[in-house]
XYZ file of C-alpha atoms in Angstrom:
512
model
C -24.964 -6.477 -0.595
C -24.630 -3.617 -3.063
C -22.252 -4.270 -5.968
C -18.954 -2.389 -5.912
C -17.568 -0.837 -9.068
C -14.053 -2.278 -9.452
C -11.245 0.271 -9.692
C -7.609 0.781 -8.715
C -6.449 3.611 -6.441
C -5.449 6.754 -8.327
C -1.855 6.657 -9.465
C -1.628 2.842 -9.547
C -1.901 0.357 -12.416
C -2.614 -3.260 -13.263
C -0.176 -4.990 -15.607
C -1.462 -7.538 -18.127
C 0.399 -10.820 -18.826
C 1.913 -9.292 -21.979
C 3.033 -6.177 -20.092
C 4.538 -8.293 -17.332
C 6.540 -10.371 -19.803
C 7.893 -7.162 -21.323
C 8.618 -5.549 -17.954
C 10.404 -8.694 -16.786
C 12.411 -8.670 -20.023
C 13.653 -5.185 -19.086
C 14.333 -6.070 -15.443
C 15.995 -9.412 -16.261
C 18.248 -7.776 -18.862
C 19.375 -5.049 -16.466
C 19.826 -7.539 -13.598
C 22.005 -9.778 -15.777
C 24.326 -6.833 -16.474
C 24.438 -5.858 -12.792
C 25.457 -9.410 -11.876
C 28.120 -9.456 -14.607
C 29.781 -6.492 -12.890
C 29.716 -8.134 -9.453
C 26.563 -6.573 -7.978
C 24.427 -8.607 -5.580
C 20.675 -8.269 -5.146
C 19.021 -7.276 -1.873
C 15.444 -6.429 -0.897
C 14.109 -4.288 1.918
C 10.597 -4.206 3.431
C 7.806 -2.314 1.675
C 7.323 -0.401 4.936
C 9.943 1.338 7.059
C 9.763 2.973 10.452
C 8.466 6.505 9.945
C 11.492 7.883 11.798
C 13.762 6.227 9.197
C 12.170 8.156 6.330
C 11.094 11.513 7.760
C 13.529 14.399 7.379
C 15.520 12.730 4.577
C 13.741 14.241 1.548
C 13.114 17.870 2.562
C 9.766 19.342 3.616
C 8.112 18.737 0.251
C 9.341 15.166 0.081
C 8.144 14.426 3.610
C 4.622 15.467 2.602
C 4.650 12.807 -0.135
C 5.401 9.909 2.217
C 2.488 7.480 2.602
C 2.005 7.044 6.360
C 0.451 3.852 7.747
C -2.032 4.231 10.622
C -1.279 2.154 13.684
C -3.605 -0.795 14.130
C -6.298 -0.870 16.830
C -7.706 2.164 18.638
C -4.951 4.450 17.422
C -6.806 7.679 18.259
C -6.818 6.748 21.940
C -3.005 6.746 21.886
C -2.798 10.369 20.746
C -2.177 12.932 23.487
C -3.067 15.658 20.993
C -6.474 14.095 20.367
C -6.992 13.571 24.111
C -6.257 17.233 24.864
C -8.630 18.362 22.114
C -11.334 15.977 23.333
C -11.079 17.325 26.881
C -11.334 20.934 25.696
C -14.012 20.283 23.065
C -17.084 20.125 25.409
C -16.200 23.491 26.921
C -15.801 25.082 23.494
C -19.045 23.545 22.234
C -20.960 24.759 25.349
C -19.638 28.240 24.683
C -20.786 28.083 21.038
C -24.261 26.821 22.047
C -24.636 29.499 24.768
C -23.665 32.204 22.322
C -26.215 30.884 19.771
C -28.996 30.909 22.398
C -28.228 34.479 23.399
C -28.319 35.530 19.737
C -31.684 33.829 19.203
C -33.229 35.693 22.176
C -31.774 38.940 20.878
C -33.212 38.325 17.396
C -36.764 37.992 18.791
C -36.686 41.572 20.069
C -34.509 43.075 17.343
C -37.447 44.941 15.765
C -38.178 46.939 18.926
C -34.676 47.819 20.088
C -32.623 50.905 19.434
C -30.026 51.262 16.729
C -27.328 51.045 19.420
C -28.587 47.664 20.604
C -28.875 46.437 17.010
C -25.190 47.287 16.581
C -24.350 45.241 19.674
C -26.344 42.295 18.290
C -24.449 42.528 14.978
C -21.160 42.487 16.876
C -22.348 39.480 18.862
C -23.167 37.645 15.608
C -19.656 38.350 14.310
C -18.207 37.092 17.587
C -20.244 33.914 17.142
C -18.822 33.418 13.631
C -15.280 34.082 14.895
C -15.763 31.612 17.739
C -16.970 28.860 15.403
C -14.118 29.502 12.994
C -11.678 29.300 15.898
C -13.165 25.991 16.999
C -12.909 24.527 13.486
C -9.351 25.790 13.053
C -8.327 24.176 16.354
C -9.767 20.852 15.239
C -8.119 21.093 11.800
C -4.779 22.141 13.320
C -4.840 19.204 15.704
C -5.759 16.659 13.056
C -3.159 17.790 10.496
C -0.173 18.512 12.744
C 3.095 16.564 12.468
C 2.745 15.849 16.170
C -0.432 13.829 15.740
C 1.097 12.004 12.752
C 3.878 10.626 14.943
C 1.335 9.681 17.626
C -0.948 7.612 15.371
C 1.567 6.379 12.764
C 4.887 4.664 13.392
C 5.415 3.176 9.911
C 5.334 4.340 6.285
C 5.659 2.932 2.762
C 9.162 3.428 1.386
C 9.595 6.616 -0.661
C 12.699 5.439 -2.520
C 15.334 2.692 -2.373
C 18.246 4.907 -1.298
C 17.359 5.652 2.335
C 16.344 2.018 3.062
C 19.671 0.966 1.499
C 21.561 3.320 3.816
C 19.672 1.864 6.765
C 20.478 -1.668 5.541
C 24.218 -0.934 5.273
C 24.387 0.465 8.812
C 22.389 -2.420 10.298
C 24.451 -5.088 8.464
C 27.851 -3.384 8.398
C 29.508 -6.278 10.283
C 28.113 -8.873 7.854
C 28.736 -7.341 4.438
C 31.993 -7.128 2.516
C 33.225 -3.661 1.510
C 33.228 -2.307 -1.108
C 29.593 -3.434 -1.031
C 28.055 -3.653 -4.514
C 24.285 -4.066 -4.411
C 21.359 -3.763 -6.774
C 17.676 -3.529 -5.915
C 14.499 -3.648 -8.038
C 11.374 -2.929 -5.995
C 8.301 -0.671 -5.967
C 8.191 2.646 -4.125
C 5.226 4.836 -3.213
C 4.723 8.619 -3.270
C 1.566 10.573 -2.427
C 2.084 12.706 -5.523
C -0.564 14.169 -7.825
C -1.066 11.498 -10.516
C -0.537 12.609 -14.107
C 0.766 11.196 -17.388
C 4.021 9.417 -16.676
C 3.818 10.040 -12.929
C 2.401 7.417 -10.609
C 1.914 6.905 -6.888
C 3.323 3.400 -7.152
C 6.254 2.696 -9.439
C 9.402 0.606 -9.631
C 12.962 1.777 -9.102
C 15.929 -0.155 -10.459
C 19.044 0.923 -8.540
C 22.682 -0.124 -8.234
C 25.151 1.323 -5.714
C 28.638 0.615 -4.453
C 29.623 1.925 -1.007
C 32.980 1.910 0.734
C 35.136 2.737 -2.294
C 36.347 6.205 -3.403
C 37.771 4.808 -6.668
C 36.593 6.510 -9.834
C 36.697 3.111 -11.536
C 33.193 2.683 -10.078
C 31.932 5.719 -12.011
C 33.514 4.378 -15.189
C 31.898 0.970 -14.682
C 28.470 2.551 -14.215
C 28.897 4.210 -17.614
C 29.734 0.772 -19.048
C 26.697 -0.746 -17.284
C 24.393 1.858 -18.814
C 25.934 1.283 -22.240
C 25.721 -2.527 -22.096
C 22.243 -2.787 -20.542
C 20.560 -0.265 -22.841
C 22.320 -1.727 -25.882
C 21.057 -5.201 -24.911
C 17.552 -3.766 -24.730
C 17.917 -2.610 -28.327
C 18.599 1.134 -27.969
C 20.979 2.352 -30.649
C 21.443 6.042 -29.942
C 21.584 7.436 -26.407
C 23.730 9.910 -24.506
C 25.257 9.464 -21.063
C 25.836 12.941 -19.681
C 28.363 13.462 -16.908
C 29.268 16.414 -14.729
C 30.886 16.905 -11.318
C 29.574 18.789 -8.303
C 33.091 20.116 -7.639
C 33.152 21.775 -11.077
C 29.856 23.517 -10.306
C 31.210 24.629 -6.923
C 34.322 25.942 -8.644
C 32.241 27.970 -11.115
C 30.344 29.543 -8.226
C 33.640 30.291 -6.450
C 35.341 32.065 -9.348
C 32.446 34.500 -9.779
C 32.279 35.128 -6.013
C 28.912 33.392 -5.523
C 29.924 30.296 -3.560
C 26.925 30.716 -1.247
C 24.536 30.879 -4.195
C 25.489 27.590 -5.857
C 21.945 26.190 -5.665
C 20.415 29.280 -7.319
C 23.143 29.145 -9.977
C 22.794 25.468 -10.789
C 18.983 25.423 -10.722
C 19.038 28.157 -13.372
C 21.669 26.679 -15.697
C 20.053 23.233 -15.423
C 17.089 24.738 -17.333
C 19.197 25.837 -20.327
C 17.646 23.230 -22.654
C 14.110 24.249 -21.629
C 14.227 28.049 -21.365
C 17.317 28.954 -23.404
C 20.162 31.300 -22.540
C 17.917 34.381 -22.260
C 15.672 32.570 -19.795
C 18.665 31.486 -17.712
C 20.037 35.041 -17.647
C 16.642 36.422 -16.611
C 16.378 33.933 -13.740
C 19.931 34.630 -12.549
C 19.298 38.381 -12.523
C 16.154 37.789 -10.453
C 18.251 35.758 -7.990
C 20.677 38.626 -7.444
C 23.450 37.827 -9.922
C 25.004 40.870 -11.589
C 25.533 41.473 -15.292
C 29.270 41.075 -14.642
C 28.673 37.652 -13.031
C 26.676 36.551 -16.056
C 29.370 37.665 -18.513
C 31.855 35.461 -16.620
C 29.406 32.572 -16.733
C 28.515 32.687 -20.419
C 31.709 31.065 -21.788
C 31.382 28.227 -19.264
C 27.664 27.641 -19.771
C 28.028 27.617 -23.559
C 31.042 25.288 -23.745
C 31.321 23.523 -27.096
C 33.619 21.008 -28.717
C 34.839 17.569 -27.739
C 35.069 16.461 -24.119
C 38.812 17.115 -24.086
C 38.319 20.634 -25.501
C 35.647 21.353 -22.873
C 37.943 20.134 -20.098
C 40.785 22.319 -21.356
C 38.490 25.370 -21.386
C 37.217 24.537 -17.903
C 40.719 24.233 -16.478
C 41.505 27.713 -17.762
C 38.246 29.168 -16.403
C 38.665 27.454 -13.010
C 42.407 27.987 -12.558
C 41.792 29.975 -9.338
C 39.550 27.304 -7.786
C 41.230 24.230 -6.284
C 37.813 22.597 -5.887
C 36.917 23.182 -9.525
C 40.238 21.809 -10.775
C 39.794 18.692 -8.618
C 36.443 18.154 -10.328
C 38.162 18.417 -13.731
C 40.766 15.853 -12.630
C 38.031 13.428 -11.557
C 36.166 13.758 -14.859
C 39.409 13.236 -16.805
C 40.178 10.087 -14.780
C 36.764 8.638 -15.662
C 37.307 9.448 -19.357
C 40.727 7.711 -19.231
C 39.123 4.533 -17.875
C 36.473 4.612 -20.617
C 39.099 5.039 -23.362
C 40.311 1.520 -22.519
C 36.829 0.059 -23.005
C 35.026 0.986 -26.215
C 31.362 1.822 -25.673
C 28.809 0.022 -27.876
C 26.113 2.605 -28.603
C 26.381 5.309 -25.943
C 27.768 8.794 -26.510
C 29.578 10.077 -23.408
C 29.199 13.844 -23.034
C 30.558 16.310 -20.503
C 27.611 18.616 -19.768
C 28.295 21.499 -17.390
C 24.599 22.374 -17.168
C 23.774 18.969 -15.607
C 22.980 19.801 -11.992
C 20.592 17.178 -10.592
C 20.722 16.011 -6.958
C 22.956 18.763 -5.613
C 21.479 18.338 -2.124
C 23.316 15.019 -1.813
C 25.734 14.461 -4.723
C 29.308 15.479 -3.948
C 31.213 14.271 -7.032
C 30.151 12.789 -10.360
C 26.599 13.362 -11.634
C 25.019 11.210 -14.368
C 21.988 11.515 -16.615
C 20.985 9.289 -19.540
C 18.764 10.365 -22.435
C 17.676 8.574 -25.583
C 18.077 10.405 -28.876
C 15.614 8.189 -30.762
C 12.331 9.441 -29.277
C 11.169 12.527 -27.372
C 11.506 11.441 -23.757
C 12.922 12.757 -20.500
C 15.866 11.116 -18.791
C 15.841 7.313 -18.635
C 18.540 7.070 -15.986
C 20.630 9.062 -13.566
C 22.825 8.955 -10.492
C 25.966 10.264 -8.875
C 28.496 10.063 -6.042
C 27.650 10.860 -2.429
C 30.193 11.051 0.403
C 28.036 10.490 3.474
C 24.965 8.433 2.616
C 25.019 6.465 5.869
C 25.835 9.476 8.058
C 22.111 9.999 8.679
C 22.181 6.718 10.625
C 25.418 7.328 12.505
C 27.956 5.644 10.204
C 30.076 8.579 9.031
C 32.310 9.092 6.007
C 31.249 6.038 3.989
C 31.511 7.197 0.399
C 29.469 5.670 -2.386
C 28.176 6.104 -5.911
C 24.998 4.828 -7.517
C 22.752 4.891 -10.575
C 19.120 4.213 -11.358
C 17.307 3.016 -14.493
C 13.929 4.595 -15.279
C 12.166 1.319 -16.083
C 8.774 2.844 -16.931
C 10.278 5.332 -19.386
C 12.515 2.656 -20.896
C 9.361 0.569 -21.445
C 7.697 3.489 -23.266
C 10.794 4.043 -25.434
C 11.031 0.368 -26.376
C 7.308 0.199 -27.078
C 7.466 3.240 -29.369
C 10.510 1.863 -31.210
C 9.024 -1.669 -31.365
C 12.100 -3.121 -29.661
C 10.469 -5.891 -27.636
C 11.311 -9.359 -29.016
C 8.406 -11.077 -30.727
C 8.419 -13.914 -28.193
C 7.647 -11.498 -25.340
C 4.002 -11.873 -26.394
C 3.995 -15.548 -25.475
C 4.902 -17.554 -22.419
C 3.700 -20.983 -23.591
C 5.636 -22.573 -26.444
C 3.302 -25.442 -27.301
C -0.348 -26.335 -26.643
C -1.506 -29.965 -26.677
C -5.065 -30.302 -28.018
C -7.164 -33.452 -27.745
C -10.671 -34.548 -28.718
C -11.670 -36.489 -25.605
C -10.644 -37.839 -22.206
C -8.716 -40.722 -23.803
C -6.604 -38.204 -25.690
C -6.104 -36.265 -22.457
C -4.768 -39.370 -20.676
C -2.490 -40.139 -23.619
C -1.167 -36.554 -23.594
C -0.165 -36.384 -19.899
C 3.164 -38.292 -20.216
C 4.055 -36.164 -23.271
C 3.205 -32.990 -21.339
C 5.393 -34.134 -18.436
C 8.273 -34.956 -20.782
C 8.105 -31.545 -22.501
C 8.264 -29.754 -19.166
C 11.162 -31.944 -18.008
C 13.065 -30.579 -21.026
C 12.252 -26.985 -19.901
C 9.734 -26.477 -22.692
C 6.784 -24.333 -21.624
C 3.767 -26.479 -22.438
C 0.027 -26.610 -21.737
C -2.650 -29.278 -22.125
C -6.108 -27.932 -22.960
C -8.695 -29.743 -20.799
C -10.717 -32.320 -22.758
C -14.283 -31.554 -23.786
C -13.880 -28.342 -25.782
C -14.181 -28.192 -29.554
C -10.883 -28.132 -31.470
C -11.797 -24.735 -32.944
C -12.026 -23.256 -29.441
C -8.669 -24.805 -28.518
C -7.033 -23.288 -31.595
C -8.522 -19.879 -30.793
C -7.005 -20.176 -27.328
C -3.580 -20.833 -28.875
C -3.933 -17.854 -31.221
C -5.102 -15.480 -28.479
C -2.153 -16.439 -26.276
C 0.325 -16.239 -29.182
C 1.325 -19.887 -28.665
C 3.532 -20.706 -31.671
C 2.981 -24.484 -31.852
C 0.179 -26.981 -31.226
C 0.053 -30.779 -30.976
C -3.222 -32.428 -32.019
C -4.031 -35.851 -30.522
C -6.925 -37.914 -31.889
C -7.588 -41.646 -32.211
C -5.362 -41.960 -35.326
C -2.469 -40.218 -33.572
C -2.760 -42.479 -30.521
C -2.728 -45.611 -32.660
C 0.221 -44.592 -34.888
C 2.262 -42.656 -32.322
C 2.710 -39.916 -34.932
C 1.224 -36.682 -33.639
C -0.027 -33.691 -35.650
C 2.533 -30.955 -34.959
C 1.458 -27.532 -36.302
C 3.359 -24.254 -36.722
C 0.646 -21.706 -35.928
C 2.345 -18.862 -37.805
C 3.022 -20.616 -41.103
C 0.159 -23.102 -40.858
C 2.536 -25.966 -41.722
C 1.477 -29.279 -40.128
C 3.690 -32.398 -39.839
C 3.402 -35.884 -38.386
C 6.120 -36.367 -35.737
C 6.646 -38.733 -32.861
C 7.064 -37.479 -29.281
C 10.884 -37.594 -29.361
C 11.046 -35.596 -32.605
C 8.680 -32.960 -31.187
C 10.873 -32.514 -28.101
C 13.968 -32.094 -30.296
C 12.136 -29.592 -32.540
C 11.048 -27.451 -29.571
C 14.302 -27.467 -27.581
């Protein structure tokens, strides 16, 4: 058998033991905060029915869903393939017949008239057109959405939100509302792999459904602040906006139907600047007068309270816009009662993510310590479960960008030193007698929840010490004939090099 060069599929990654310890440190920290606020963990299958996912992410999103081929002779189940197969022999016979006629014509082409040569040329073009038609029919059949549904009934989940909506509807009689859930699982997207973008990656989500209270929004701000502070971040901004404010802005300039064009443009203010935003708005049909009305709103400055006061004046003729201001103010009032640790809370009118589904608050989190995109985001949605027939169940949710948080912590050297090691102590022995002597000690260490290993007898002590160093094991216990006779074991601190003689009980107490 020929050897196979080992590789991972494009857009996927292996994670080393050190990386896994660090990733789990991030996930465990965030999970602990979720639980503190009353959120319960759920999991959903890696695959969903294709009908559950399709049509929920727009045309572009649907193209990025990884479909799973049905098992067995799936092509035989496809009516589209059957129809093409039945027609194919007739089309092929026609192509072959046309080729044969052209070959006969070519043998006499030197002796025929110019008129007949012209007919032969036309026949050749017809042959090319016929073959192109045949190939296009085959390609059309094999790439159509119709054939996809005939040969694939399942797909890998694209995100955690749609499966969560499906879960709520299926279990609505079992769960307690408001339902507060968190979920940390991988998702898959058939995207073009590039730096920072993968085909398989983890999402870390929390949502509460069945409660319209704005206390939920305030608590999500507190969750972001506490979790990221626990991870060691010292300077980050939680940006907040409200879909109703954006709708109100569009209303007051008479462009309510163009809210998407408006928000897509102003969302790029940080990237393309005011001139770039104005240029894009003009291209989308906004007038110079519209833009003059927008400028004071887009360029709001000052504290959050000053911004809100300016917005109320600008949106005084929009009931929707004023309701958005009221909601933001309510969230700020909740937060005033609970001092944030390291987060800066900022009202940002240019924040316009997720407008296809967010109906109220919109969140985005960015670190100010390194150059990095958003490390979190979310918002309120009023009809998440409506796609599955359960109408008017409001909810709000957030997500942590675990991969970006990892990169930020790595760059800032925020991972605790002990994330490099999983074993706390390694027992080393010279021979099989030492190995037998060490087994009760090993068992006792583990009973006291001390991560311990026993290196199998037979290897040189130097090799055992190298093993401890390579695995960043901070302590070793050396057992030789003298140690077995005296009961005092050589206990070594691998970082300082300090070695002491301790009995088994003293070692347990030292390592606890």
